[in-house]
Every structure is written in C-alpha cells, then in structure tokens.
PDB file of C-alpha atoms in Angstrom:
ATOM      1  CA  MET H 158      74.359 -20.115  14.582  1.00  0.00           C
ATOM      2  CA  ALA H 159      70.698 -19.663  13.692  1.00  0.00           C
ATOM      3  CA  HIS H 160      68.647 -17.567  15.609  1.00  0.00           C
ATOM      4  CA  GLN H 161      66.071 -19.168  18.101  1.00  0.00           C
ATOM      5  CA  ALA H 162      62.656 -17.998  19.253  1.00  0.00           C
ATOM      6  CA  GLY H 163      59.603 -19.559  20.802  1.00  0.00           C
ATOM      7  CA  PHE H 164      56.579 -19.494  22.997  1.00  0.00           C
ATOM      8  CA  VAL H 165      56.938 -21.276  26.386  1.00  0.00           C
ATOM      9  CA  SER H 166      53.654 -21.518  28.156  1.00  0.00           C
ATOM     10  CA  ILE H 167      53.457 -21.823  31.824  1.00  0.00           C
ATOM     11  CA  ILE H 168      50.581 -24.216  32.912  1.00  0.00           C
ATOM     12  CA  GLY H 169      49.185 -25.604  36.183  1.00  0.00           C
ATOM     13  CA  LYS H 170      46.447 -25.391  38.930  1.00  0.00           C
ATOM     14  CA  PRO H 171      45.857 -22.160  40.914  1.00  0.00           C
ATOM     15  CA  ASN H 172      48.556 -21.126  43.610  1.00  0.00           C
ATOM     16  CA  ALA H 173      51.212 -23.722  42.275  1.00  0.00           C
ATOM     17  CA  GLY H 174      53.749 -20.659  41.823  1.00  0.00           C
ATOM     18  CA  LYS H 175      53.412 -20.000  38.087  1.00  0.00           C
ATOM     19  CA  SER H 176      53.456 -16.316  38.337  1.00  0.00           C
ATOM     20  CA  THR H 177      56.467 -16.528  40.844  1.00  0.00           C
ATOM     21  CA  LEU H 178      58.398 -18.772  38.378  1.00  0.00           C
ATOM     22  CA  MET H 179      57.665 -16.462  35.190  1.00  0.00           C
ATOM     23  CA  ASN H 180      58.982 -13.440  37.329  1.00  0.00           C
ATOM     24  CA  ALA H 181      62.092 -15.575  38.290  1.00  0.00           C
ATOM     25  CA  LEU H 182      62.516 -16.592  34.558  1.00  0.00           C
ATOM     26  CA  VAL H 183      61.993 -13.144  33.248  1.00  0.00           C
ATOM     27  CA  GLY H 184      64.040 -11.216  35.928  1.00  0.00           C
ATOM     28  CA  GLU H 185      61.371  -8.601  36.069  1.00  0.00           C
ATOM     29  CA  LYS H 186      57.946  -8.377  37.884  1.00  0.00           C
ATOM     30  CA  MET H 187      55.587  -9.032  35.109  1.00  0.00           C
ATOM     31  CA  SER H 188      52.814 -11.026  37.055  1.00  0.00           C
ATOM     32  CA  ILE H 189      51.141  -9.975  40.268  1.00  0.00           C
ATOM     33  CA  ILE H 190      51.513 -12.539  43.057  1.00  0.00           C
ATOM     34  CA  THR H 191      49.413 -13.018  46.305  1.00  0.00           C
ATOM     35  CA  PRO H 192      48.769 -15.997  48.501  1.00  0.00           C
ATOM     36  CA  LYS H 193      45.262 -16.348  47.252  1.00  0.00           C
ATOM     37  CA  ALA H 194      44.526 -18.746  44.397  1.00  0.00           C
ATOM     38  CA  GLN H 195      43.262 -17.411  41.078  1.00  0.00           C
ATOM     39  CA  THR H 196      45.062 -14.094  41.235  1.00  0.00           C
ATOM     40  CA  THR H 197      46.215 -14.300  37.548  1.00  0.00           C
ATOM     41  CA  ARG H 198      43.199 -13.691  35.029  1.00  0.00           C
ATOM     42  CA  HIS H 199      44.990 -12.716  31.952  1.00  0.00           C
ATOM     43  CA  ARG H 200      47.453 -14.394  29.993  1.00  0.00           C
ATOM     44  CA  ILE H 201      50.569 -12.306  30.236  1.00  0.00           C
ATOM     45  CA  LEU H 202      53.891 -12.665  28.355  1.00  0.00           C
ATOM     46  CA  GLY H 203      57.228 -12.123  29.605  1.00  0.00           C
ATOM     47  CA  ILE H 204      59.924 -11.865  26.991  1.00  0.00           C
ATOM     48  CA  VAL H 205      63.571 -12.704  27.449  1.00  0.00           C
ATOM     49  CA  ASN H 206      65.977 -11.389  24.875  1.00  0.00           C
ATOM     50  CA  ASP H 207      69.580 -12.330  23.707  1.00  0.00           C
ATOM     51  CA  GLU H 208      71.670 -11.847  20.664  1.00  0.00           C
ATOM     52  CA  ASN H 209      70.883 -15.593  19.668  1.00  0.00           C
ATOM     53  CA  TYR H 210      67.612 -16.089  21.046  1.00  0.00           C
ATOM     54  CA  GLN H 211      64.040 -14.617  22.111  1.00  0.00           C
ATOM     55  CA  ILE H 212      61.894 -16.651  24.654  1.00  0.00           C
ATOM     56  CA  VAL H 213      58.311 -15.600  25.049  1.00  0.00           C
ATOM     57  CA  PHE H 214      57.013 -16.817  28.576  1.00  0.00           C
ATOM     58  CA  SER H 215      53.276 -16.948  29.014  1.00  0.00           C
ATOM     59  CA  ASP H 216      52.065 -16.831  32.449  1.00  0.00           C
ATOM     60  CA  THR H 217      48.307 -18.058  32.431  1.00  0.00           C
ATOM     61  CA  PRO H 218      45.389 -18.379  34.847  1.00  0.00           C
ATOM     62  CA  GLY H 219      45.282 -21.449  37.148  1.00  0.00           C
ATOM     63  CA  VAL H 220      43.264 -24.298  35.622  1.00  0.00           C
ATOM     64  CA  ILE H 221      39.667 -24.472  37.237  1.00  0.00           C
ATOM     65  CA  LYS H 222      36.232 -25.622  36.475  1.00  0.00           C
ATOM     66  CA  PRO H 223      34.529 -22.483  35.228  1.00  0.00           C
ATOM     67  CA  HIS H 224      31.553 -21.010  37.236  1.00  0.00           C
ATOM     68  CA  TYR H 225      31.305 -17.604  35.773  1.00  0.00           C
ATOM     69  CA  ALA H 226      31.726 -16.147  32.153  1.00  0.00           C
ATOM     70  CA  LEU H 227      34.887 -14.450  33.562  1.00  0.00           C
ATOM     71  CA  HIS H 228      36.240 -17.968  34.377  1.00  0.00           C
ATOM     72  CA  GLU H 229      35.398 -19.419  31.007  1.00  0.00           C
ATOM     73  CA  SER H 230      37.572 -16.322  29.343  1.00  0.00           C
ATOM     74  CA  MET H 231      40.361 -17.216  31.739  1.00  0.00           C
ATOM     75  CA  MET H 232      40.276 -20.850  30.713  1.00  0.00           C
ATOM     76  CA  HIS H 233      40.173 -19.812  26.854  1.00  0.00           C
ATOM     77  CA  GLN H 234      43.406 -17.971  27.429  1.00  0.00           C
ATOM     78  CA  VAL H 235      44.835 -21.370  28.668  1.00  0.00           C
ATOM     79  CA  ASP H 236      43.740 -23.080  25.989  1.00  0.00           C
ATOM     80  CA  GLY H 237      45.170 -20.261  23.546  1.00  0.00           C
ATOM     81  CA  SER H 238      48.368 -20.647  25.316  1.00  0.00           C
ATOM     82  CA  ILE H 239      48.503 -24.221  24.936  1.00  0.00           C
ATOM     83  CA  VAL H 240      47.862 -24.312  21.304  1.00  0.00           C
ATOM     84  CA  ASP H 241      50.512 -21.536  20.697  1.00  0.00           C
ATOM     85  CA  ALA H 242      53.155 -23.082  22.606  1.00  0.00           C
ATOM     86  CA  ASP H 243      56.726 -24.570  21.445  1.00  0.00           C
ATOM     87  CA  LEU H 244      57.185 -25.839  24.698  1.00  0.00           C
ATOM     88  CA  ILE H 245      55.261 -26.333  27.912  1.00  0.00           C
ATOM     89  CA  LEU H 246      56.112 -26.121  31.540  1.00  0.00           C
ATOM     90  CA  LEU H 247      53.851 -27.889  33.941  1.00  0.00           C
ATOM     91  CA  VAL H 248      54.133 -26.439  37.246  1.00  0.00           C
ATOM     92  CA  THR H 249      52.956 -28.611  39.938  1.00  0.00           C
ATOM     93  CA  ASP H 250      54.057 -28.606  43.638  1.00  0.00           C
ATOM     94  CA  ILE H 251      54.869 -30.883  46.466  1.00  0.00           C
ATOM     95  CA  TYR H 252      51.389 -30.526  48.174  1.00  0.00           C
ATOM     96  CA  GLU H 253      49.622 -31.657  45.096  1.00  0.00           C
ATOM     97  CA  GLU H 254      47.233 -34.487  45.631  1.00  0.00           C
ATOM     98  CA  TYR H 255      47.584 -36.047  42.192  1.00  0.00           C
ATOM     99  CA  ASP H 256      44.232 -34.557  41.074  1.00  0.00           C
ATOM    100  CA  GLU H 257      45.598 -32.827  38.055  1.00  0.00           C
ATOM    101  CA  ALA H 258      42.964 -34.168  35.728  1.00  0.00           C
ATOM    102  CA  ASP H 259      41.608 -31.070  34.475  1.00  0.00           C
ATOM    103  CA  VAL H 260      45.262 -29.805  33.519  1.00  0.00           C
ATOM    104  CA  LEU H 261      46.225 -32.948  31.744  1.00  0.00           C
ATOM    105  CA  LYS H 262      42.925 -32.922  29.857  1.00  0.00           C
ATOM    106  CA  LYS H 263      43.941 -29.583  28.528  1.00  0.00           C
ATOM    107  CA  LEU H 264      47.573 -30.654  27.746  1.00  0.00           C
ATOM    108  CA  GLU H 265      46.158 -33.716  25.532  1.00  0.00           C
ATOM    109  CA  ARG H 266      45.628 -31.053  22.772  1.00  0.00           C
ATOM    110  CA  SER H 267      49.207 -30.288  22.546  1.00  0.00           C
ATOM    111  CA  SER H 268      52.207 -31.936  20.972  1.00  0.00           C
ATOM    112  CA  ALA H 269      54.722 -29.426  22.201  1.00  0.00           C
ATOM    113  CA  PRO H 270      57.690 -30.865  24.389  1.00  0.00           C
ATOM    114  CA  LEU H 271      56.768 -30.996  28.039  1.00  0.00           C
ATOM    115  CA  ALA H 272      58.581 -30.332  31.342  1.00  0.00           C
ATOM    116  CA  VAL H 273      57.293 -31.001  34.739  1.00  0.00           C
ATOM    117  CA  LEU H 274      58.284 -28.448  37.407  1.00  0.00           C
ATOM    118  CA  ILE H 275      57.653 -29.553  40.923  1.00  0.00           C
ATOM    119  CA  ASN H 276      57.632 -26.448  42.860  1.00  0.00           C
ATOM    120  CA  LYS H 277      58.105 -25.301  46.576  1.00  0.00           C
ATOM    121  CA  ILE H 278      60.548 -28.081  47.486  1.00  0.00           C
ATOM    122  CA  ASP H 279      62.093 -25.871  50.024  1.00  0.00           C
ATOM    123  CA  GLN H 280      58.956 -26.702  52.083  1.00  0.00           C
ATOM    124  CA  SER H 281      59.377 -30.438  51.633  1.00  0.00           C
ATOM    125  CA  ASP H 282      61.861 -33.264  52.375  1.00  0.00           C
ATOM    126  CA  GLU H 283      63.909 -35.446  49.900  1.00  0.00           C
ATOM    127  CA  GLU H 284      61.650 -38.607  50.044  1.00  0.00           C
ATOM    128  CA  THR H 285      58.607 -36.807  49.107  1.00  0.00           C
ATOM    129  CA  VAL H 286      60.306 -34.754  46.159  1.00  0.00           C
ATOM    130  CA  LYS H 287      61.586 -38.097  44.813  1.00  0.00           C
ATOM    131  CA  LYS H 288      58.009 -39.818  44.950  1.00  0.00           C
ATOM    132  CA  LYS H 289      56.645 -36.753  43.191  1.00  0.00           C
ATOM    133  CA  VAL H 290      59.371 -37.250  40.307  1.00  0.00           C
ATOM    134  CA  GLU H 291      58.591 -40.929  40.143  1.00  0.00           C
ATOM    135  CA  PHE H 292      54.892 -40.199  39.862  1.00  0.00           C
ATOM    136  CA  TRP H 293      55.282 -37.641  37.080  1.00  0.00           C
ATOM    137  CA  GLN H 294      57.737 -39.740  35.269  1.00  0.00           C
ATOM    138  CA  GLU H 295      55.461 -42.646  34.962  1.00  0.00           C
ATOM    139  CA  LYS H 296      52.272 -40.684  34.460  1.00  0.00           C
ATOM    140  CA  LEU H 297      53.681 -38.246  31.582  1.00  0.00           C
ATOM    141  CA  ASN H 298      57.032 -39.451  30.707  1.00  0.00           C
ATOM    142  CA  PRO H 299      58.010 -35.655  29.974  1.00  0.00           C
ATOM    143  CA  LYS H 300      61.057 -34.454  28.302  1.00  0.00           C
ATOM    144  CA  ALA H 301      62.453 -33.357  31.704  1.00  0.00           C
ATOM    145  CA  ILE H 302      61.433 -33.002  35.475  1.00  0.00           C
ATOM    146  CA  PHE H 303      62.832 -30.352  37.556  1.00  0.00           C
ATOM    147  CA  ALA H 304      62.623 -30.038  41.366  1.00  0.00           C
ATOM    148  CA  ILE H 305      62.450 -26.431  41.814  1.00  0.00           C
ATOM    149  CA  SER H 306      61.800 -23.506  44.367  1.00  0.00           C
ATOM    150  CA  ALA H 307      60.570 -20.558  42.379  1.00  0.00           C
ATOM    151  CA  LEU H 308      60.531 -18.391  45.397  1.00  0.00           C
ATOM    152  CA  HIS H 309      64.212 -18.919  46.219  1.00  0.00           C
ATOM    153  CA  GLY H 310      65.469 -19.334  42.607  1.00  0.00           C
ATOM    154  CA  HIS H 311      66.498 -22.959  42.995  1.00  0.00           C
ATOM    155  CA  ASN H 312      67.047 -24.647  39.837  1.00  0.00           C
ATOM    156  CA  ILE H 313      65.719 -21.638  37.856  1.00  0.00           C
ATOM    157  CA  LYS H 314      69.148 -21.624  35.516  1.00  0.00           C
ATOM    158  CA  ALA H 315      68.467 -25.401  34.851  1.00  0.00           C
ATOM    159  CA  ILE H 316      64.951 -24.602  33.395  1.00  0.00           C
ATOM    160  CA  MET H 317      66.422 -21.610  31.408  1.00  0.00           C
ATOM    161  CA  ASP H 318      68.937 -23.908  29.945  1.00  0.00           C
ATOM    162  CA  PHE H 319      66.388 -26.557  28.839  1.00  0.00           C
ATOM    163  CA  VAL H 320      64.257 -23.938  27.302  1.00  0.00           C
ATOM    164  CA  ILE H 321      67.059 -22.739  25.333  1.00  0.00           C
ATOM    165  CA  GLU H 322      68.161 -26.180  24.179  1.00  0.00           C
ATOM    166  CA  ASN H 323      64.434 -26.766  23.120  1.00  0.00           C
ATOM    167  CA  LEU H 324      63.680 -23.607  21.447  1.00  0.00           C
ATOM    168  CA  PRO H 325      62.991 -23.849  17.521  1.00  0.00           C
ATOM    169  CA  GLU H 326      64.942 -21.883  14.995  1.00  0.00           C
ATOM    170  CA  HIS H 327      62.960 -18.714  14.289  1.00  0.00           C
ATOM    171  CA  ALA H 328      63.362 -14.983  13.754  1.00  0.00           C
ATOM    172  CA  ALA H 329      62.416 -12.787  16.910  1.00  0.00           C
ATOM    173  CA  TYR H 330      58.516 -12.462  17.211  1.00  0.00           C
ATOM    174  CA  TYR H 331      58.903  -9.216  18.934  1.00  0.00           C
ATOM    175  CA  GLU H 332      61.224  -6.098  19.025  1.00  0.00           C
ATOM    176  CA  LYS H 333      64.345  -7.033  20.882  1.00  0.00           C
ATOM    177  CA  ASP H 334      63.814  -4.468  23.636  1.00  0.00           C
ATOM    178  CA  ALA H 335      60.410  -5.701  24.344  1.00  0.00           C
ATOM    179  CA  LEU H 336      59.723  -7.035  27.860  1.00  0.00           C
ATOM    180  CA  THR H 337      56.096  -7.808  27.391  1.00  0.00           C
ATOM    181  CA  ASP H 338      53.025  -7.562  24.929  1.00  0.00           C
ATOM    182  CA  ARG H 339      51.316  -5.383  27.753  1.00  0.00           C
ATOM    183  CA  ASN H 340      51.053  -1.612  28.335  1.00  0.00           C
ATOM    184  CA  ASP H 341      51.717   0.570  31.380  1.00  0.00           C
ATOM    185  CA  ARG H 342      47.987   1.045  31.991  1.00  0.00           C
ATOM    186  CA  PHE H 343      47.601  -2.730  32.208  1.00  0.00           C
ATOM    187  CA  PHE H 344      50.357  -2.986  34.788  1.00  0.00           C
ATOM    188  CA  ALA H 345      48.859   0.045  36.898  1.00  0.00           C
ATOM    189  CA  SER H 346      45.421  -1.621  37.150  1.00  0.00           C
ATOM    190  CA  GLU H 347      47.108  -5.158  38.088  1.00  0.00           C
ATOM    191  CA  MET H 348      49.120  -3.555  40.892  1.00  0.00           C
ATOM    192  CA  ILE H 349      45.941  -2.179  42.381  1.00  0.00           C
ATOM    193  CA  ARG H 350      44.098  -5.497  41.944  1.00  0.00           C
ATOM    194  CA  GLU H 351      47.183  -7.008  43.691  1.00  0.00           C
ATOM    195  CA  GLN H 352      46.589  -4.870  46.805  1.00  0.00           C
ATOM    196  CA  VAL H 353      42.783  -5.470  46.776  1.00  0.00           C
ATOM    197  CA  PHE H 354      43.818  -9.374  46.966  1.00  0.00           C
ATOM    198  CA  LYS H 355      46.149  -8.429  49.775  1.00  0.00           C
ATOM    199  CA  GLN H 356      43.892  -6.052  51.808  1.00  0.00           C
ATOM    200  CA  TYR H 357      40.646  -7.643  51.613  1.00  0.00           C
ATOM    201  CA  LYS H 358      39.242 -11.026  52.589  1.00  0.00           C
ATOM    202  CA  LYS H 359      36.618 -13.708  51.400  1.00  0.00           C
ATOM    203  CA  GLU H 360      34.734 -12.889  48.117  1.00  0.00           C
ATOM    204  CA  ILE H 361      35.761  -9.119  47.743  1.00  0.00           C
ATOM    205  CA  PRO H 362      38.980  -9.774  45.723  1.00  0.00           C
ATOM    206  CA  TYR H 363      37.165 -12.234  43.185  1.00  0.00           C
ATOM    207  CA  SER H 364      34.325  -9.705  42.774  1.00  0.00           C
ATOM    208  CA  THR H 365      36.426  -6.921  41.983  1.00  0.00           C
ATOM    209  CA  GLU H 366      37.996  -5.616  38.516  1.00  0.00           C
ATOM    210  CA  VAL H 367      40.204  -2.548  38.133  1.00  0.00           C
ATOM    211  CA  ILE H 368      39.884  -0.072  35.256  1.00  0.00           C
ATOM    212  CA  VAL H 369      42.368   2.333  34.648  1.00  0.00           C
ATOM    213  CA  THR H 370      40.450   5.573  33.328  1.00  0.00           C
ATOM    214  CA  ALA H 371      43.469   7.932  32.933  1.00  0.00           C
ATOM    215  CA  PHE H 372      47.088   7.656  32.548  1.00  0.00           C
ATOM    216  CA  ILE H 373      48.916  10.746  31.929  1.00  0.00           C
ATOM    217  CA  GLU H 374      52.718  10.795  31.820  1.00  0.00           C
ATOM    218  CA  GLY H 375      54.177  13.930  32.869  1.00  0.00           C
ATOM    219  CA  GLU H 376      57.942  14.674  33.067  1.00  0.00           C
ATOM    220  CA  LYS H 377      58.080  14.553  36.841  1.00  0.00           C
ATOM    221  CA  LEU H 378      54.805  12.746  37.520  1.00  0.00           C
ATOM    222  CA  TYR H 379      52.446  10.124  36.318  1.00  0.00           C
ATOM    223  CA  ARG H 380      48.808  11.099  36.880  1.00  0.00           C
ATOM    224  CA  ILE H 381      46.676   8.017  37.249  1.00  0.00           C
ATOM    225  CA  SER H 382      43.165   7.570  37.708  1.00  0.00           C
ATOM    226  CA  ALA H 383      41.243   4.124  38.323  1.00  0.00           C
ATOM    227  CA  GLU H 384      38.037   2.591  39.081  1.00  0.00           C
ATOM    228  CA  ILE H 385      37.568  -0.465  41.074  1.00  0.00           C
ATOM    229  CA  ILE H 386      34.484  -2.359  40.121  1.00  0.00           C
ATOM    230  CA  VAL H 387      32.378  -4.300  42.354  1.00  0.00           C
ATOM    231  CA  GLU H 388      29.117  -6.354  41.972  1.00  0.00           C
ATOM    232  CA  ARG H 389      27.249  -5.172  45.160  1.00  0.00           C
ATOM    233  CA  GLU H 390      26.664  -1.828  47.201  1.00  0.00           C
ATOM    234  CA  SER H 391      27.918  -3.725  50.258  1.00  0.00           C
ATOM    235  CA  GLN H 392      31.070  -4.718  48.644  1.00  0.00           C
ATOM    236  CA  LYS H 393      31.673  -0.953  47.664  1.00  0.00           C
ATOM    237  CA  ASN H 394      31.282  -0.040  51.454  1.00  0.00           C
ATOM    238  CA  ILE H 395      33.779  -2.697  52.355  1.00  0.00           C
ATOM    239  CA  ILE H 396      36.360  -1.457  49.657  1.00  0.00           C
ATOM    240  CA  ILE H 397      36.014   2.015  50.817  1.00  0.00           C
ATOM    241  CA  GLY H 398      36.101   1.209  54.586  1.00  0.00           C
ATOM    242  CA  LYS H 399      35.215   3.432  57.533  1.00  0.00           C
ATOM    243  CA  GLY H 400      35.980   7.151  56.650  1.00  0.00           C
ATOM    244  CA  GLY H 401      37.647   5.878  53.463  1.00  0.00           C
ATOM    245  CA  GLU H 402      40.484   4.165  55.475  1.00  0.00           C
ATOM    246  CA  MET H 403      40.603   0.871  53.560  1.00  0.00           C
ATOM    247  CA  LEU H 404      40.713   2.523  50.094  1.00  0.00           C
ATOM    248  CA  LYS H 405      43.367   4.946  51.174  1.00  0.00           C
ATOM    249  CA  ILE H 406      45.524   1.886  52.468  1.00  0.00           C
ATOM    250  CA  THR H 407      44.979   0.064  49.306  1.00  0.00           C
ATOM    251  CA  GLY H 408      45.907   3.249  47.217  1.00  0.00           C
ATOM    252  CA  THR H 409      48.931   3.922  49.349  1.00  0.00           C
ATOM    253  CA  TYR H 410      50.436   0.623  48.739  1.00  0.00           C
ATOM    254  CA  ALA H 411      49.690   0.450  45.256  1.00  0.00           C
ATOM    255  CA  ARG H 412      51.085   3.882  44.380  1.00  0.00           C
ATOM    256  CA  ARG H 413      54.280   2.731  46.029  1.00  0.00           C
ATOM    257  CA  ALA H 414      54.394  -0.335  43.631  1.00  0.00           C
ATOM    258  CA  MET H 415      53.822   1.913  40.714  1.00  0.00           C
ATOM    259  CA  GLU H 416      56.594   4.042  41.609  1.00  0.00           C
ATOM    260  CA  ASP H 417      59.031   1.220  42.168  1.00  0.00           C
ATOM    261  CA  PHE H 418      57.836  -0.335  38.719  1.00  0.00           C
ATOM    262  CA  PHE H 419      57.614   2.748  36.666  1.00  0.00           C
ATOM    263  CA  GLN H 420      60.708   4.548  38.343  1.00  0.00           C
ATOM    264  CA  GLN H 421      58.519   7.802  38.609  1.00  0.00           C
ATOM    265  CA  LYS H 422      56.517   9.545  41.004  1.00  0.00           C
ATOM    266  CA  VAL H 423      52.834   8.769  41.057  1.00  0.00           C
ATOM    267  CA  PHE H 424      49.563  10.658  41.797  1.00  0.00           C
ATOM    268  CA  LEU H 425      46.955   7.935  42.260  1.00  0.00           C
ATOM    269  CA  GLU H 426      43.215   8.473  42.573  1.00  0.00           C
ATOM    270  CA  MET H 427      40.653   5.794  42.815  1.00  0.00           C
ATOM    271  CA  PHE H 428      36.790   5.485  42.770  1.00  0.00           C
ATOM    272  CA  VAL H 429      34.691   2.413  43.386  1.00  0.00           C
ATOM    273  CA  LYS H 430      31.744   1.659  41.030  1.00  0.00           C
ATOM    274  CA  VAL H 431      29.034  -1.076  41.212  1.00  0.00           C
ATOM    275  CA  ILE H 432      28.315  -3.013  38.394  1.00  0.00           C
ATOM    276  CA  PRO H 433      25.816  -5.832  39.249  1.00  0.00           C
ATOM    277  CA  ASP H 434      27.156  -9.451  38.536  1.00  0.00           C
ATOM    278  CA  TRP H 435      29.721  -7.985  36.177  1.00  0.00           C
ATOM    279  CA  ARG H 436      31.357 -11.454  36.150  1.00  0.00           C
ATOM    280  CA  THR H 437      28.451 -13.128  34.499  1.00  0.00           C
ATOM    281  CA  LYS H 438      28.026 -10.493  31.751  1.00  0.00           C
ATOM    282  CA  LYS H 439      30.000 -10.991  28.557  1.00  0.00           C
ATOM    283  CA  ASN H 440      29.578  -7.398  27.146  1.00  0.00           C
ATOM    284  CA  TYR H 441      31.272  -6.161  30.326  1.00  0.00           C
ATOM    285  CA  LEU H 442      34.041  -8.800  30.159  1.00  0.00           C
ATOM    286  CA  LYS H 443      34.721  -7.898  26.845  1.00  0.00           C
ATOM    287  CA  GLN H 444      34.982  -4.073  27.858  1.00  0.00           C
ATOM    288  CA  PHE H 445      37.271  -5.125  30.632  1.00  0.00           C
ATOM    289  CA  GLY H 446      39.692  -6.922  28.426  1.00  0.00           C
ATOM    290  CA  TYR H 447      38.655 -10.291  28.500  1.00  0.00           C
ATOM    291  CA  GLU H 448      38.115 -12.197  25.319  1.00  0.00           C
TER     292      GLU H 448
END
C-alpha cells in the first residue's frame, strides 16, 4: 500500500471550536483554548504519524474582517492554509446564524475536498442539528458533513477515518517523530498568552503579545524569561495589578501549564513592556513572528 500524506486545514469563524478540534484530532495540546474569540493568532501545525500515513493538520485564526495590521497577518495565514490544503475541514457550530459569507468567500479559492463539521451538538437538540445538516448540504454540497462535539470527542474517529480515506499518496512531509512545526519557545509564549486571555477582561488580551526572551534548558530546570507587550501604560498597570498580584497569578498558572507540557520544572520570570499601537505597526509584527 502506498504511503499517504497531506495537509488538512481547519477553517471557520472565531470561537467555533477549531483549536479544541485540532487538539482532539492530534491527541496533544497544540493550540491554546479560551472562551474568548480570536485566541488563535498563528497558523499552527499538528502532525499525526502512522506507518502508512502522515496527516498535517493546520489550526488557523478565526476568519474576521481585519481592523489592524495584526488582523491582516492573521487572515494571510488563513489564506495560505487554504491554498496549501489537500483537504479542508470547515468548522461551524449549532449557534451559527448562517452568516458565514466571509469564510465561504475564502473557500472559493480552493478546489480541495471539503467536509463541514457542525460542532457543539452536545449543547443542542436533534431537530436543530438536522436543520443545520440540511442547510450545509444544500449550500455547499460538501464531500461529508459531521455533527460533532470536539470538547467531548464525539465523532472524532469518524473525522479521522474520513481524512485518511481522502489523503493523497505522498511521501511524508516531516520527520515521522515530529508533532508540530513550532518550537518550545513558541509554546511557552502561547501558554502565557492563554493565561492573559483567561485572567484579564475586555481589550487587554487583544492588546497583548508575549515574547520569550530567554529559554535555557537545564538538566533539572528550564529557565524561561518573557516580555508581555501592551500598547498603553494603563494596560501595563492592569497586567501587573496591585502590588504585582495579577502578574504573579498569571505567571503561576502559565508556569504550571509549562511544567505539564514540558514535563520539567520551570523557573519563569515575566516583565511588562509598553510598545504604543504595536498591532498597527508592520515592523513590530514582523519582529513578533507575524508574516
């Protein structure tokens, strides 16, 4: 039997459950997950390896109308993943009000086989799910439609079987022991950013970037230094909190997540830095890893 390999892009609007799905499919926590929309900013690859196949899943930012240069970079990453895709998984959910025009416009550029995944069915009833299936069948006539709960793992195996069936014949794109294209520094910064999204409200998480400035792997301890970038002095004060309390809480949860992820003791130090309007400045975005 010939070896199969391909790129599978997970596309959809913010908060549809794309990152939860990716983690369920890969079996590892690759993407950070928070209840807030637009948590994912980078295209992240999660790789599933078998003797006979290699699936390269691509979690992407939720499709939005760009308001900043940062948003434009995020949407370029979505476009890139659609162009590369051998197979596309369109994630929608039972709350969707049939206003997926932005997403569908992007999908027009692809001739890759498409599956529609209707997520969060654990929060719905049979009749609602049935109506969603009928809508998408008529709207897109996709190769398959799955009613799923990414959070509870419902129908994940059926999606995997579908993906494997539709993978092209190809040699592996990555080493067979690779899990992702991202390095440990990236995951460390994402774990801090995840806590910023969880601990702070309103605009703060969206005005924040995290840069890992040092990552030293000792035999018994990882020493990690990071800067939390904000746009205004007032935001810096909020991030730090009274007597440094909020920064300490954020750091504690981030460190625990890192220790779990790296299976190693972690010493984490964090600093807060103001760069006015960094989201609109392409030189900073490039420096922070946005294309």
